[in-house]
XYZ file of C-alpha atoms in Angstrom:
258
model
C 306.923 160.806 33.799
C 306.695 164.269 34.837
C 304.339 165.531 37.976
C 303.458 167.500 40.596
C 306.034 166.494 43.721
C 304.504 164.545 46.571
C 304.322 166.006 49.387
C 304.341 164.735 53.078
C 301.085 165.061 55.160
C 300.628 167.659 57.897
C 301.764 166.578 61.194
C 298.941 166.306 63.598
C 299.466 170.083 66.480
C 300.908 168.639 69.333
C 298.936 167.492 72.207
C 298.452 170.627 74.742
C 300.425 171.168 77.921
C 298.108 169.887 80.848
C 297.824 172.700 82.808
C 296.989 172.338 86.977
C 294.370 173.768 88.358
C 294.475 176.755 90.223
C 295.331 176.379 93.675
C 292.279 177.373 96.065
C 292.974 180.427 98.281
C 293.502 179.530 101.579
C 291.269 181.443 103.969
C 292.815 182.530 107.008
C 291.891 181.605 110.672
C 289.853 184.863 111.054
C 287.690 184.496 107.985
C 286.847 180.669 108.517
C 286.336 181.678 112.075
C 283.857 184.185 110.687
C 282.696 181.819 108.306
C 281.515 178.913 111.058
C 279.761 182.069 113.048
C 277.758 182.821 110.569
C 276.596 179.236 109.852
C 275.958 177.891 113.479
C 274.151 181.520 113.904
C 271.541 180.468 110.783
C 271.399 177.402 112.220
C 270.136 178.713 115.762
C 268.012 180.949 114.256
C 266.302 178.137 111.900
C 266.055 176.237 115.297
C 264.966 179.138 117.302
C 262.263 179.363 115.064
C 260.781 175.613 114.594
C 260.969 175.132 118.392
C 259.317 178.180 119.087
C 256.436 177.977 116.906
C 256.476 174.642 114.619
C 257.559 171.608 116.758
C 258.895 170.836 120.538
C 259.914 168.028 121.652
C 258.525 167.000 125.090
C 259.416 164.204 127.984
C 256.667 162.513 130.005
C 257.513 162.516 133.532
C 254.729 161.546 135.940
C 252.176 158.694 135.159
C 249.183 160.953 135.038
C 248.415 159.935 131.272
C 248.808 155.824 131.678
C 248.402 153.912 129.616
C 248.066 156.114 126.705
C 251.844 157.797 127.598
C 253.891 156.203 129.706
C 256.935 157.903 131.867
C 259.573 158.093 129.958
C 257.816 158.684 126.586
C 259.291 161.258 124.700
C 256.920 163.052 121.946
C 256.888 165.689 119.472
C 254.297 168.303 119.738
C 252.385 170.029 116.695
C 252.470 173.875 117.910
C 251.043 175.125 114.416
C 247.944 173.452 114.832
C 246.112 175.646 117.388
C 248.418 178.907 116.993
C 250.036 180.494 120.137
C 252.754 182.840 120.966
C 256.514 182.099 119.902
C 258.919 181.956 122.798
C 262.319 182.469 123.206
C 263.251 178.954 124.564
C 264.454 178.628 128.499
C 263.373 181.881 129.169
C 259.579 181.951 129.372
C 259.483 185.442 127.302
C 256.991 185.122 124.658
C 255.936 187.182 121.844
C 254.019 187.453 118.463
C 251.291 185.701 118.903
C 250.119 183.585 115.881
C 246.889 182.312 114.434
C 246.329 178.831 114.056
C 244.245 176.447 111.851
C 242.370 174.002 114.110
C 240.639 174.301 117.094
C 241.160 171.790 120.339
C 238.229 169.197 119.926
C 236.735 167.125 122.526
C 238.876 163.985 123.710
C 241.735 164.578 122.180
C 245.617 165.073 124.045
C 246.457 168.511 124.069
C 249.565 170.128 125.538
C 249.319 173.105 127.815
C 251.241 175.131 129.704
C 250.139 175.677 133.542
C 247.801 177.830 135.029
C 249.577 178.143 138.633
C 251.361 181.128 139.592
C 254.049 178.521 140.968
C 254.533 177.004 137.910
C 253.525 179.333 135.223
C 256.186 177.982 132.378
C 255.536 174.002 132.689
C 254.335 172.234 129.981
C 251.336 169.620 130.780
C 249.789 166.899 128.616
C 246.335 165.845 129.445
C 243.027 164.923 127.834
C 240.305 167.756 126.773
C 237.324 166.143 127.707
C 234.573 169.738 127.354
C 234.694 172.906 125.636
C 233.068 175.928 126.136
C 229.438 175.835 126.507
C 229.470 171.930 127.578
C 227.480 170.862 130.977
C 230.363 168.411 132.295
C 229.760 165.716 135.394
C 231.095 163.095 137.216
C 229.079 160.271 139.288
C 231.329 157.923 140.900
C 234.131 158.245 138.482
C 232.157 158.546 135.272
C 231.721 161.393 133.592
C 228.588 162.807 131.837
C 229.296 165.483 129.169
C 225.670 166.785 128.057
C 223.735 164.270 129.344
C 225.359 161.736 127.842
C 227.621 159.209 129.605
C 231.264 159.008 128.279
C 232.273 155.441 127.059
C 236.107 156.277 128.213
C 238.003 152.949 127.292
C 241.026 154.899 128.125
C 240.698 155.971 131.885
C 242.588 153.934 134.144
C 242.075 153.800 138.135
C 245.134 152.640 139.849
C 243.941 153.361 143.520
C 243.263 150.146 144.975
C 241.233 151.743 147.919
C 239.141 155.047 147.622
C 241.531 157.957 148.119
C 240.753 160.041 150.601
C 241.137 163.687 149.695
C 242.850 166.269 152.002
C 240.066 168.985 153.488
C 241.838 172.213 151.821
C 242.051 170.153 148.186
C 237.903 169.385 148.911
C 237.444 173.184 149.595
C 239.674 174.289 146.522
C 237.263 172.106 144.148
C 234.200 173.984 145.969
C 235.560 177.506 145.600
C 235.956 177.358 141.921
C 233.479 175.155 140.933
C 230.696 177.061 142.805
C 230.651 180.530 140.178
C 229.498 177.845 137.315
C 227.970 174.950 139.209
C 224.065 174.505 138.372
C 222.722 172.079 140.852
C 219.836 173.152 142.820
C 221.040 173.555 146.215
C 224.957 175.145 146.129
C 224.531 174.876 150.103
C 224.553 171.099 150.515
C 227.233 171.133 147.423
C 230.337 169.126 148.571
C 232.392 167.716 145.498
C 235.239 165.592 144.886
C 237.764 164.282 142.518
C 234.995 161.228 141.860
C 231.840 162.969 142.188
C 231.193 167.034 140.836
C 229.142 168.485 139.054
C 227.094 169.636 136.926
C 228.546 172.407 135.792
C 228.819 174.950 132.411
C 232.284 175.522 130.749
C 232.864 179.248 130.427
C 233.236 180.709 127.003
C 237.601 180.643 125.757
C 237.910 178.214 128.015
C 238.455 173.958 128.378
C 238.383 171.406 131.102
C 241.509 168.268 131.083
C 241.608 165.438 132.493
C 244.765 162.777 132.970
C 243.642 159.305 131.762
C 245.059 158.117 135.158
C 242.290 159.435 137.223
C 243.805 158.306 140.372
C 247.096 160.142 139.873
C 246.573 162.931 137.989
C 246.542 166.817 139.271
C 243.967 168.829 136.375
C 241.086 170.547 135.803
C 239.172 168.802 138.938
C 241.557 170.403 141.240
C 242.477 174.153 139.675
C 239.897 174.840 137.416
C 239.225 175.551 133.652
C 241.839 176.097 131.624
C 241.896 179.269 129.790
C 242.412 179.135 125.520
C 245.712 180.951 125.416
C 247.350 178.023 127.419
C 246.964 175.408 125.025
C 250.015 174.948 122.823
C 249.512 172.274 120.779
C 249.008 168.338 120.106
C 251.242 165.351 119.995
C 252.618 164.226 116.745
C 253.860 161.005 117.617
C 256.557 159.176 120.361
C 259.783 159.280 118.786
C 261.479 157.615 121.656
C 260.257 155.723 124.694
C 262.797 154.339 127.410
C 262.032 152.455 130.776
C 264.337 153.314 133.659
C 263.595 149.799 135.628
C 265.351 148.124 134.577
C 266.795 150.236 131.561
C 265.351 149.636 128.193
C 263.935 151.412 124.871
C 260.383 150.493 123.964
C 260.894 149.539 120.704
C 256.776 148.948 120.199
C 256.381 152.820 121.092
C 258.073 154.181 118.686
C 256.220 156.386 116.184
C 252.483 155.932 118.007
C 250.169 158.678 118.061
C 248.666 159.434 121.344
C 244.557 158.366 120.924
């Protein structure tokens, strides 16, 4: 029978040629030189910034806040919280001075930096215990803030006999104290570390207190502290390490200081 001729089917296209990628260009030593610069500069400058105004971390180093921080506590501090001026870290220079959103309340820890001449870029943690306006006093190591007797389950007295105060410390607490004190008669007024008062908190200005009354150098012996000087609160201990013998504190970790 007659037909059409068969005819054979297409052959499939042949499979392509895998081709390699292109080779990446190599920079040279100058430009990947260049390149780490530019990254360990953003990174400063992204540090530079969170330690100067966000968050610092801090060491205790004296027992003036036992038990509620211990010496070799280490903490991160909340400097957004009450605003401040940035600083340029290990230099003392600071600058731009930035609003907070809280203001320092009564009994809480609050970091500070000094009020000494001799010491005017140290950073101390104590307890605010009045604000401006408040009538603050102490009778025999308990202190009275507005008439009212403070219920401090906090304070700790290590002394195991009265301590008995140099004479130029006792006339330092007179000098300042005096300007606010309002006890009837300022000529028979002699106070102490144990027994002051009463006196007024100016206006912009606080009065701290270590929670280790018996080893702690605040408000009692220099005076109030001025606003400005408060830089900010404690987040929480990150680490905590004992020097005798050596160990870490594992049950530390991550507490807020109360």
């Amino acid at each position: 029978m007659g037909g059409a001729p068969l005819t054979p089917p297409p052959r499939p296209p042949p499979p392509p040629t895998p081709t390699r990628p292109a080779a990446p260009v190599r920079k040279s030593l100058k430009e990947e030189a260049i390149s780490w610069a530019k990254a360990i500069a953003v990174a400063f400058f992204i540090w530079l910034f969170l330690r100067a105004y966000l968050v610092e971390a801090f060491r205790i180093p004296s027992a003036s806040m036992e038990n509620t921080l211990l010496v070799g506590d280490f903490l991160f501090v909340n400097k957004v919280a009450f605003g401040g001026e940035m600083e340029i870290p290990f230099t003392g220079i600071h600058f731009l001075r930035l609003p907070g959103y809280a203001t320092p309340q009564r009994g809480e820890v609050v970091v500070f930096r000094s009020v000494e001449d001799s010491t005017p870029n140290l950073n101390i943690v104590k307890r605010l215990m009045g604000a401006p306006g408040d009538t603050l006093q102490m009778v025999r190591d308990t202190v009275i803030r507005n008439g009212v007797r403070l219920d401090e389950l906090y304070a700790l007295h290590t002394a195991l006999t009265p301590v008995r105060e140099e004479e130029f410390r006792l006339r330092q607490i007179r000098a300042w104290q005096l300007p606010d004190y309002i006890g009837r008669d300022t000529a028979r007024y002699h106070p102490t570390t144990h027994d002051w008062g009463p006196i007024v908190i100016p206006a912009g200005h606080y009065f701290v207190m270590g929670d280790n009354r018996d080893e702690s150098y605040d408000s009692r012996f220099w005076g109030f502290l001025p606003r400005p000087h408060i830089r900010g609160r404690p987040l929480f201990i990150y680490m905590s390490v004992a020097t005798d013998p050596f160990r870490i504190r594992w049950n530390r970790l991550f507490r807020h200081p109360r």
